[in-house]
XYZ file of N, CA, C and O in Angstrom:
704
model
N 0.690 -1.216 -0.200
C 0.066 -0.137 -0.072
C 0.842 1.316 -0.020
O 0.609 2.404 -0.389
N 1.738 1.008 0.538
C 2.757 2.453 0.635
C 3.329 2.904 -0.733
O 3.327 4.040 -1.225
N 3.390 1.738 -1.550
C 3.975 1.858 -2.974
C 2.717 2.691 -3.619
O 2.970 3.693 -4.400
N 1.450 2.302 -3.543
C 0.260 3.242 -4.301
C 0.410 4.310 -3.673
O -0.013 5.586 -4.692
N 0.546 4.809 -2.457
C 0.541 6.132 -1.642
C 1.732 7.079 -2.431
O 1.505 8.149 -2.560
N 2.749 6.387 -2.533
C 4.080 7.241 -3.178
C 3.585 7.465 -4.728
O 4.180 8.517 -5.092
N 3.001 6.817 -5.519
C 2.744 6.959 -6.820
C 1.775 7.980 -7.012
O 1.675 8.802 -7.670
N 0.613 7.967 -6.137
C -0.123 9.073 -6.082
C 0.514 10.524 -5.613
O 0.077 11.483 -6.034
N 1.292 10.217 -4.497
C 1.973 11.515 -4.124
C 2.996 12.057 -5.170
O 3.046 13.326 -5.236
N 3.318 11.178 -6.092
C 4.265 11.508 -7.295
C 3.476 12.400 -8.212
O 4.033 13.478 -8.733
N 2.345 11.558 -8.562
C 1.517 12.302 -9.458
C 1.131 13.649 -9.056
O 1.012 14.519 -9.788
N 0.745 13.886 -7.777
C 0.219 14.986 -7.424
C 1.440 16.177 -7.529
O 1.264 17.196 -7.779
N 2.351 15.779 -7.131
C 3.645 16.575 -7.081
C 4.264 17.032 -8.606
O 4.317 18.260 -8.985
N 3.898 16.212 -9.331
C 4.430 16.461 -10.938
C 3.213 17.351 -11.373
O 3.474 18.378 -12.153
N 1.882 17.197 -11.084
C 0.755 18.096 -11.693
C 1.006 19.683 -10.780
O 0.978 20.691 -11.568
N 1.626 19.611 -9.632
C 1.960 20.945 -9.081
C 3.027 21.865 -9.789
O 2.899 22.857 -9.862
N 3.911 20.991 -10.125
C 5.135 21.358 -10.555
C 4.691 21.983 -12.033
O 5.089 23.175 -12.412
N 4.068 21.125 -12.803
C 3.106 21.740 -13.995
C 2.623 23.158 -14.044
O 2.648 24.121 -14.813
N 1.772 22.988 -12.858
C 1.068 24.324 -12.752
C 1.630 25.402 -12.340
O 1.408 26.702 -12.947
N 2.958 25.080 -11.702
C 3.801 26.147 -11.164
C 4.401 26.772 -12.336
O 4.816 28.138 -12.702
N 4.604 25.797 -13.437
C 5.646 26.230 -14.210
C 4.760 27.302 -15.279
O 5.428 28.125 -16.027
N 3.425 26.835 -15.524
C 2.829 27.727 -16.266
C 2.351 28.997 -15.361
O 1.794 28.956 -14.497
N 2.353 30.149 -16.092
C 2.121 31.332 -15.447
C 0.955 32.135 -15.983
O 0.787 31.930 -17.266
N 0.106 32.385 -15.155
C -1.209 33.014 -15.755
C -2.184 32.372 -16.908
O -2.374 32.803 -17.695
N -2.076 31.066 -16.706
C -2.792 30.297 -17.648
C -2.078 29.926 -18.978
O -2.651 29.939 -20.053
N -0.738 30.209 -19.127
C -0.072 30.102 -20.260
C -0.167 28.540 -20.801
O -0.121 27.738 -20.016
N -0.210 28.615 -22.130
C -0.338 27.001 -22.547
C 1.280 26.444 -22.490
O 1.997 27.081 -22.606
N 0.926 25.050 -22.596
C 2.226 24.284 -22.893
C 2.795 24.594 -24.058
O 1.836 24.824 -24.779
N 3.884 24.067 -24.301
C 4.439 24.222 -26.051
C 3.800 23.292 -26.764
O 3.154 21.968 -26.576
N 3.208 23.861 -27.840
C 2.615 22.911 -28.753
C 0.755 23.017 -28.321
O 0.262 22.573 -29.408
N 0.365 23.593 -27.559
C -1.068 23.571 -27.110
C -1.189 25.149 -27.271
O -0.527 26.198 -26.903
N -2.724 25.414 -27.487
C -3.185 26.941 -27.371
C -4.007 27.109 -26.147
O -4.812 26.190 -25.357
N -4.100 28.547 -25.706
C -4.574 28.730 -24.613
C -6.424 28.838 -24.997
O -6.224 29.042 -26.079
N -7.054 29.096 -24.006
C -8.411 29.061 -24.233
C -8.785 30.473 -24.961
O -9.763 30.514 -25.758
N -8.231 31.259 -24.574
C -8.475 32.556 -24.962
C -8.223 32.529 -26.318
O -8.827 33.274 -27.404
N -6.745 32.268 -26.803
C -6.589 31.938 -28.054
C -7.474 31.235 -29.076
O -7.792 31.720 -30.163
N -7.895 30.188 -28.451
C -8.808 29.373 -29.226
C -10.202 30.164 -29.526
O -10.834 29.949 -30.613
N -10.587 30.618 -28.513
C -12.170 31.392 -28.744
C -11.560 32.863 -29.582
O -12.596 33.034 -30.395
N -10.600 33.461 -29.814
C -10.310 34.538 -30.771
C -10.014 33.890 -32.218
O -10.674 34.461 -32.912
N -9.501 32.850 -32.088
C -9.470 32.343 -33.403
C -10.715 31.776 -33.942
O -11.190 32.149 -35.171
N -11.691 31.198 -33.203
C -12.957 30.725 -33.755
C -13.736 31.923 -33.745
O -14.443 32.125 -34.937
N -13.603 33.015 -33.313
C -14.391 34.185 -33.298
C -14.081 34.948 -34.773
O -14.776 35.425 -35.402
N -12.798 34.981 -34.791
C -12.136 35.555 -36.027
C -12.702 34.641 -37.594
O -12.987 35.445 -38.372
N -12.525 33.410 -37.291
C -13.224 32.566 -38.516
C -14.643 32.702 -38.675
O -15.191 33.057 -39.654
N -15.398 33.013 -37.420
C -16.708 33.310 -37.752
C -16.966 34.524 -38.532
O -18.021 34.856 -39.246
N -16.098 35.641 -38.047
C -16.395 37.032 -38.632
C -16.096 36.690 -40.225
O -16.544 37.553 -40.897
N -15.297 36.210 -40.689
C -14.505 36.097 -42.218
C -15.949 35.462 -42.646
O -16.142 35.871 -43.757
N -16.241 34.161 -41.984
C -17.367 33.734 -42.678
C -18.911 34.426 -43.076
O -19.357 34.715 -44.099
N -19.025 35.599 -41.925
C -20.203 36.255 -42.038
C -19.882 37.350 -43.116
O -20.856 37.803 -43.680
N -18.701 38.003 -43.068
C -18.394 38.837 -44.025
C -18.470 38.452 -45.515
O -18.843 38.925 -46.375
N -17.889 37.214 -45.814
C -18.351 36.565 -47.127
C -19.743 36.331 -47.279
O -20.044 36.864 -48.339
N -20.201 36.020 -46.462
C -22.015 35.908 -46.690
C -22.426 37.108 -46.945
O -23.289 37.352 -48.120
N -22.255 38.074 -46.211
C -23.027 39.368 -46.166
C -22.433 39.911 -47.701
O -23.150 40.672 -48.357
N -21.244 39.910 -48.105
C -20.709 40.348 -49.366
C -21.535 39.889 -50.648
O -21.793 40.350 -51.280
N -21.639 38.399 -50.373
C -22.456 37.822 -51.462
C -23.857 38.409 -51.668
O -24.346 38.584 -52.634
N -24.490 38.298 -50.546
C -26.046 38.904 -50.378
C -26.111 40.303 -50.686
O -27.029 40.678 -51.421
N -24.943 40.977 -50.665
C -24.755 42.486 -51.039
C -24.815 42.826 -52.370
O -25.777 43.564 -52.580
N -24.364 42.034 -52.983
C -23.981 41.900 -54.320
C -25.201 41.507 -55.151
O -26.049 42.176 -55.989
N -26.052 40.610 -54.681
C -27.306 40.041 -55.171
C -28.285 41.132 -54.870
O -28.936 41.475 -56.025
N -28.289 41.656 -53.819
C -29.151 42.833 -53.334
C -28.963 43.752 -54.430
O -30.084 44.520 -54.941
N -27.932 44.423 -54.629
C -27.339 45.267 -55.397
C -27.831 45.027 -56.745
O -28.546 46.262 -57.358
N -27.538 43.975 -57.096
C -28.010 43.747 -58.729
C -29.396 43.740 -58.805
O -30.120 44.461 -59.946
N -30.325 43.508 -57.719
C -31.703 43.493 -57.802
C -32.070 44.986 -57.880
O -33.153 45.360 -58.696
N -31.629 45.577 -57.042
C -32.208 47.399 -57.008
C -31.654 47.889 -58.413
O -32.556 48.625 -58.626
N -30.548 47.588 -58.917
C -30.277 48.133 -60.209
C -31.181 47.680 -61.355
O -31.695 48.452 -62.043
N -31.562 46.614 -61.364
C -32.753 46.054 -62.417
C -34.182 46.655 -61.800
O -34.652 46.982 -63.147
N -34.414 46.964 -60.634
C -35.679 47.605 -60.441
C -35.635 49.148 -60.968
O -36.415 49.594 -61.394
N -34.276 49.689 -60.700
C -34.178 51.247 -61.280
C -34.191 51.187 -62.619
O -35.055 52.136 -62.993
N -33.570 50.433 -63.701
C -33.586 50.452 -64.769
C -35.031 50.189 -65.144
O -35.612 50.930 -66.032
N -35.786 49.193 -64.804
C -37.205 48.995 -65.082
C -38.054 50.264 -64.958
O -39.195 50.379 -65.565
N -37.789 50.942 -63.564
C -38.703 51.930 -63.254
C -38.327 53.070 -64.286
O -39.320 53.878 -64.259
N -37.126 53.420 -64.762
C -36.942 54.760 -65.482
C -37.422 54.689 -66.714
O -38.283 55.537 -67.143
N -37.487 53.530 -67.404
C -38.046 53.206 -68.577
C -38.394 52.008 -68.799
O -37.713 51.069 -68.986
N -39.616 51.818 -68.852
C -40.271 50.392 -68.980
C -40.062 50.003 -70.512
O -40.262 50.574 -71.543
N -39.798 48.551 -70.612
C -39.800 48.122 -72.152
C -41.142 48.231 -72.862
O -41.084 48.664 -73.685
N -42.299 47.842 -71.938
C -43.787 48.021 -72.618
C -44.435 48.874 -71.835
O -45.097 48.898 -70.877
N -44.557 50.392 -72.444
C -45.324 51.268 -71.507
C -46.658 51.428 -71.643
O -47.150 50.405 -72.306
N -47.325 51.637 -71.018
C -49.053 51.706 -71.070
C -49.364 52.618 -72.417
O -49.150 54.002 -72.551
N -49.901 51.813 -73.254
C -50.559 52.578 -74.625
C -51.811 51.950 -74.928
O -52.009 50.761 -74.545
N -52.472 52.583 -75.780
C -53.957 52.235 -76.068
C -54.153 52.337 -77.439
O -53.226 52.863 -78.460
N -55.139 51.990 -78.139
C -55.655 52.078 -79.480
C -55.650 53.580 -79.861
O -56.467 54.255 -78.970
N -55.367 53.964 -80.793
C -55.302 55.115 -81.379
C -54.122 56.077 -80.888
O -53.750 57.220 -81.333
N -53.044 55.523 -80.189
C -51.821 55.978 -80.044
C -50.861 55.706 -81.168
O -50.730 54.916 -81.699
N -49.937 56.745 -81.497
C -48.947 56.545 -82.339
C -47.768 56.073 -81.345
O -47.119 56.876 -80.589
N -47.077 54.914 -82.190
C -45.764 54.397 -81.553
C -44.831 54.048 -82.254
O -45.237 53.898 -83.225
N -43.767 53.832 -81.717
C -42.694 53.391 -82.341
C -42.132 52.131 -81.916
O -41.839 52.258 -80.358
N -42.315 51.041 -82.192
C -41.948 49.810 -81.915
C -40.336 49.242 -82.110
O -40.162 49.447 -83.355
N -39.469 49.335 -81.303
C -37.966 48.553 -81.806
C -37.810 47.207 -81.472
O -37.980 46.534 -80.424
N -38.065 46.471 -82.826
C -38.052 45.038 -82.986
C -36.529 44.520 -83.308
O -36.019 45.039 -84.270
N -36.191 43.261 -82.645
C -34.847 42.867 -82.915
C -35.092 41.793 -84.284
O -35.898 40.975 -84.323
N -34.299 42.220 -85.163
C -34.364 41.389 -86.446
C -33.043 40.621 -86.373
O -31.656 41.081 -86.304
N -32.924 39.271 -86.281
C -31.912 38.448 -86.399
C -31.609 37.907 -87.964
O -32.689 37.224 -88.470
N -30.357 38.027 -88.473
C -30.023 37.557 -89.611
C -28.960 36.921 -89.668
O -28.037 37.702 -89.623
N -29.040 35.703 -89.839
C -27.744 34.850 -89.805
C -27.170 35.062 -88.413
O -27.778 34.761 -87.458
N -25.903 35.648 -88.145
C -25.433 35.804 -86.978
C -25.142 37.208 -86.551
O -24.762 37.511 -85.526
N -25.910 37.981 -87.357
C -25.886 39.291 -86.829
C -27.343 39.771 -86.275
O -28.496 39.253 -86.600
N -27.454 40.814 -85.702
C -28.682 41.264 -84.822
C -28.723 42.673 -85.015
O -27.761 43.106 -84.670
N -29.910 43.154 -85.556
C -30.205 44.395 -85.817
C -31.266 45.035 -85.427
O -32.385 44.159 -85.003
N -31.787 46.281 -84.829
C -32.988 46.653 -84.183
C -33.723 47.710 -85.411
O -32.987 48.685 -85.949
N -34.851 47.242 -85.577
C -35.712 47.756 -86.826
C -36.883 48.473 -86.063
O -37.691 47.980 -85.231
N -37.012 49.741 -86.153
C -38.000 50.540 -85.636
C -39.268 50.542 -86.566
O -39.164 50.526 -87.901
N -40.321 50.407 -86.137
C -41.612 50.346 -87.005
C -42.576 51.569 -86.101
O -43.024 51.200 -85.106
N -43.014 52.614 -86.824
C -43.777 53.481 -86.135
C -45.122 53.547 -87.049
O -45.335 53.716 -88.388
N -46.049 53.763 -86.320
C -47.466 53.667 -86.728
C -48.734 53.869 -85.704
O -48.231 54.060 -84.578
N -49.940 53.879 -86.144
C -50.863 53.904 -85.423
C -51.458 52.848 -84.628
O -51.789 51.433 -85.547
N -51.648 52.530 -83.516
C -52.304 51.221 -82.995
C -53.728 51.150 -83.383
O -54.242 52.028 -82.970
N -53.846 50.249 -83.991
C -55.309 50.019 -84.544
C -56.301 48.975 -83.717
O -57.440 48.858 -83.678
N -55.480 47.881 -83.234
C -56.254 47.242 -82.307
C -55.517 46.250 -81.405
O -54.273 45.998 -81.631
N -55.977 45.826 -80.456
C -55.687 44.812 -79.227
C -56.378 43.741 -79.407
O -57.476 43.595 -79.812
N -55.554 42.273 -79.484
C -56.519 41.161 -79.407
C -55.785 40.210 -78.630
O -54.686 40.114 -78.299
N -56.544 39.262 -77.979
C -56.037 38.307 -77.131
C -56.112 38.602 -75.564
O -56.547 39.739 -75.295
N -55.443 37.641 -74.962
C -55.436 38.131 -73.435
C -54.270 37.472 -72.842
O -53.610 36.464 -73.316
N -53.904 37.926 -71.660
C -52.643 37.188 -70.908
C -51.490 37.472 -71.773
O -51.100 38.297 -72.353
N -50.724 36.468 -71.608
C -49.339 36.078 -72.363
C -49.430 36.095 -73.922
O -48.729 36.698 -74.746
N -50.701 35.745 -74.446
C -50.953 35.759 -76.026
C -51.447 36.962 -76.454
O -52.039 36.996 -77.636
N -51.540 37.982 -75.850
C -52.029 39.357 -76.493
C -51.082 39.975 -77.396
O -49.941 39.873 -77.475
N -51.783 40.365 -78.546
C -51.013 40.746 -79.664
C -51.666 42.357 -79.737
O -52.949 42.764 -79.610
N -51.043 43.129 -80.590
C -51.553 44.489 -81.024
C -51.036 44.772 -82.380
O -50.125 44.187 -82.874
N -51.823 45.342 -83.210
C -51.692 45.583 -84.615
C -51.300 47.149 -84.725
O -51.950 47.926 -84.237
N -50.286 47.437 -85.504
C -49.944 48.835 -85.639
C -49.869 49.182 -87.131
O -49.400 48.144 -88.161
N -50.269 50.182 -87.757
C -50.681 50.507 -89.102
C -49.923 51.782 -89.413
O -49.968 52.665 -88.731
N -49.202 51.730 -90.664
C -48.494 53.069 -90.969
C -48.752 52.830 -92.539
O -48.858 52.171 -93.251
N -48.422 54.246 -93.230
C -48.418 54.452 -94.575
C -47.111 54.464 -95.053
O -46.440 55.126 -94.802
N -46.777 53.468 -96.134
C -45.481 53.333 -96.455
C -45.186 53.980 -97.844
O -45.936 54.944 -98.059
N -44.588 53.896 -98.414
C -43.890 54.189 -99.792
C -44.945 53.946 -100.947
O -46.083 52.970 -100.689
N -45.317 55.084 -101.585
C -46.214 55.197 -102.546
C -47.810 55.081 -101.953
O -48.840 54.299 -102.816
N -47.910 55.445 -100.903
C -49.080 55.458 -99.930
C -49.823 54.155 -99.920
O -50.999 53.986 -99.791
N -48.861 53.109 -99.819
C -49.261 51.643 -99.383
C -49.600 51.443 -98.044
O -48.513 52.074 -97.325
N -50.688 51.213 -97.640
C -50.910 50.876 -96.055
C -50.093 49.525 -95.709
O -50.094 48.537 -96.355
N -49.407 49.646 -94.615
C -48.629 48.419 -94.045
C -48.954 48.414 -92.502
O -48.965 49.173 -91.813
N -49.594 47.087 -92.502
C -49.825 46.651 -91.136
C -48.919 45.723 -90.581
O -48.313 44.566 -91.073
N -48.706 45.757 -89.150
C -47.789 44.578 -88.654
C -48.257 44.262 -87.096
O -48.801 45.210 -86.494
N -48.384 42.826 -87.239
C -49.027 42.457 -85.761
C -47.941 42.019 -84.792
O -47.066 41.386 -85.407
N -47.883 42.555 -83.591
C -46.941 42.211 -82.819
C -47.533 41.325 -81.359
O -48.221 41.969 -80.845
N -46.696 40.365 -81.089
C -47.353 39.798 -79.877
C -46.531 40.658 -78.496
O -45.327 41.245 -78.749
N -47.436 41.098 -77.818
C -47.149 42.122 -76.497
C -45.594 41.669 -75.914
O -44.987 42.476 -75.746
N -45.676 40.520 -75.608
C -44.836 39.933 -74.455
C -43.896 39.134 -75.082
O -42.961 38.084 -74.519
N -43.424 39.580 -76.288
C -42.228 38.834 -76.869
C -40.654 39.495 -76.508
O -40.551 40.585 -76.300
N -39.696 38.658 -76.317
C -38.411 39.210 -75.986
C -37.694 39.766 -77.254
O -37.015 40.384 -77.297
N -38.527 39.519 -78.430
C -38.093 40.283 -79.734
C -38.243 42.149 -79.801
O -37.666 42.578 -80.538
N -39.000 42.418 -78.916
C -39.313 43.833 -78.779
C -38.256 44.331 -77.898
O -38.342 44.032 -76.656
N -37.485 45.068 -78.140
C -36.378 45.645 -77.609
C -37.255 46.915 -76.589
O -36.774 46.837 -75.427
N -37.909 47.852 -76.941
C -38.603 48.452 -76.269
C -39.903 49.103 -77.071
O -39.831 49.143 -78.591
N -40.780 49.797 -76.685
C -41.729 50.721 -77.326
C -41.696 52.030 -76.621
O -41.787 52.444 -75.532
N -42.015 52.924 -77.852
C -42.054 54.271 -77.470
C -43.360 54.953 -77.688
O -43.440 54.951 -78.917
N -43.972 55.700 -77.028
C -45.169 56.477 -77.250
C -44.814 57.525 -78.011
O -44.267 58.530 -77.081
N -45.247 57.861 -79.275
C -44.688 59.184 -79.762
C -46.037 60.190 -79.678
O -45.573 61.203 -79.328
N -47.036 59.853 -79.705
C -48.198 60.426 -79.523
C -49.263 59.673 -78.890
O -49.838 58.691 -79.750
N -50.147 60.588 -78.299
C -51.392 59.974 -77.507
C -52.509 60.438 -78.477
O -52.672 61.305 -78.866
N -53.511 59.302 -78.568
C -54.717 59.712 -79.455
C -56.046 59.466 -78.667
O -56.092 58.705 -77.566
N -56.976 60.204 -79.245
C -58.132 60.051 -78.308
C -59.368 59.815 -79.177
O -59.632 60.307 -80.369
N -59.435 58.212 -79.135
C -60.505 57.741 -80.060
C -61.737 56.853 -79.251
O -61.635 56.726 -77.997
N -62.994 56.784 -80.036
C -64.121 56.281 -79.344
C -64.156 54.720 -79.617
O -65.262 54.193 -79.078
N -63.101 54.145 -80.363
C -63.554 52.947 -80.708
C -62.146 51.970 -80.203
O -61.434 52.492 -79.772
N -62.638 50.700 -80.108
C -61.800 49.485 -79.796
C -60.982 49.108 -80.777
O -59.686 48.727 -80.819
N -61.467 48.973 -81.887
C -60.654 48.733 -83.560
C -60.957 49.795 -84.283
O -62.043 50.467 -84.535
N -59.648 50.232 -84.904
C -59.742 51.542 -85.796
C -59.720 50.907 -87.317
O -58.872 51.336 -88.119
N -60.196 49.663 -87.728
C -60.292 49.291 -89.061
C -60.736 50.056 -90.079
O -60.331 50.156 -91.303
N -61.673 51.158 -89.800
C -62.095 52.347 -90.681
C -60.937 52.884 -91.101
O -61.005 53.486 -92.300
N -59.859 52.982 -90.847
C -58.567 53.715 -91.420
C -57.945 53.158 -92.459
O -57.335 53.614 -93.120
N -58.352 51.959 -92.509
C -58.191 50.875 -93.758
C -58.570 51.562 -95.151
O -57.878 51.418 -96.160
N -59.696 52.298 -95.180
C -60.458 52.850 -96.080
C -59.869 54.102 -96.616
O -60.169 54.679 -97.550
N -59.229 54.728 -95.647
C -58.653 56.079 -95.904
C -57.681 56.277 -96.692
O -56.740 55.163 -96.620
N -57.359 57.229 -97.231
C -56.028 57.429 -98.094
C -55.353 58.745 -98.044
O -55.625 59.542 -97.421
N -54.026 58.616 -97.846
C -52.895 59.449 -97.612
C -53.113 60.126 -96.240
O -53.032 59.410 -95.323
N -52.950 61.701 -95.986
C -52.963 61.897 -94.676
C -54.109 61.695 -93.691
O -53.875 61.097 -92.704
N -55.006 61.501 -94.337
C -56.325 61.196 -93.416
C -56.012 59.824 -92.844
O -56.711 59.496 -91.597
N -55.447 58.787 -93.522
C -55.151 57.432 -92.896
C -54.307 57.753 -91.600
O -54.566 56.342 -90.709
N -53.575 58.419 -91.426
C -52.856 58.443 -90.238
C -53.247 59.658 -89.187
O -52.598 59.909 -88.429
N -54.525 60.337 -89.650
C -54.910 61.205 -88.773
C -56.104 60.767 -87.634
O -57.153 60.170 -87.945
N -55.554 61.005 -86.481
C -56.431 60.508 -85.355
C -56.561 61.951 -84.471
O -55.425 62.548 -84.288
N -57.476 61.983 -83.708
C -57.417 63.235 -82.830
C -56.573 63.023 -81.480
O -56.452 62.018 -81.304
N -55.746 64.095 -81.264
C -54.880 64.067 -80.067
C -55.624 64.233 -78.929
O -56.411 64.733 -78.599
N -54.848 63.330 -77.828
C -55.250 63.446 -76.527
C -55.260 64.732 -75.844
O -53.988 65.200 -75.805
N -56.030 65.110 -74.982
C -55.813 66.489 -74.491
C -55.362 66.164 -73.064
O -55.509 65.353 -72.641
N -54.222 66.932 -72.947
C -53.509 66.700 -71.515
C -54.160 67.423 -70.304
O -54.671 68.170 -69.989
C-alpha cells in the first residue's frame, strides 16, 4: 500500500510543478490557451459572415439596379388604341442582330394574358398601307416608345384602312 501512496504523491507533485511552471494560464508548448482558441474561432466566424454578407450584398445590389432600370424606362409602356407608337423590334439575320423601328398607329389589341397581340398600321412608300401584328410580351421587342397619344371612341380602328393619304394617319390628339 505504501507503493500506491507514493505513486499518487508523485503524480500530485508532478501536477503541482506543471501548474507552477505555467504562469497566468499560459499553455504548454504546442498547445493553445482557451483565450487564443476563442479569438481564433471568433475571427473565423467573422470572416464567414463577411463573405456571406458580401455575396448577399451583391445580389441585393443587382436586384436594386434592375428595379431602377425598369422603373426609369419600362420596356412596354402603357399605350392604347389610337396612340402613335414606335416599336423597336430585334431582327436576327444569320449571326447578326439589328433593331428595326416600326412607327404607326395602334389600330387594335387582341387576345389575353401572355398571348396578347397588337396591330400597328402605317402608310409606307407610294401611299401603301402596311400593318404589322406584334405579340405584346415577346422578347424580340427591345422597347416601345409612345410618340403621340390619341383620343378615339372605338376599340378597333379598322376604318383607317379605307382612308387614303394623310387622312389614314389622322387621329384626334389626346388633351392633357
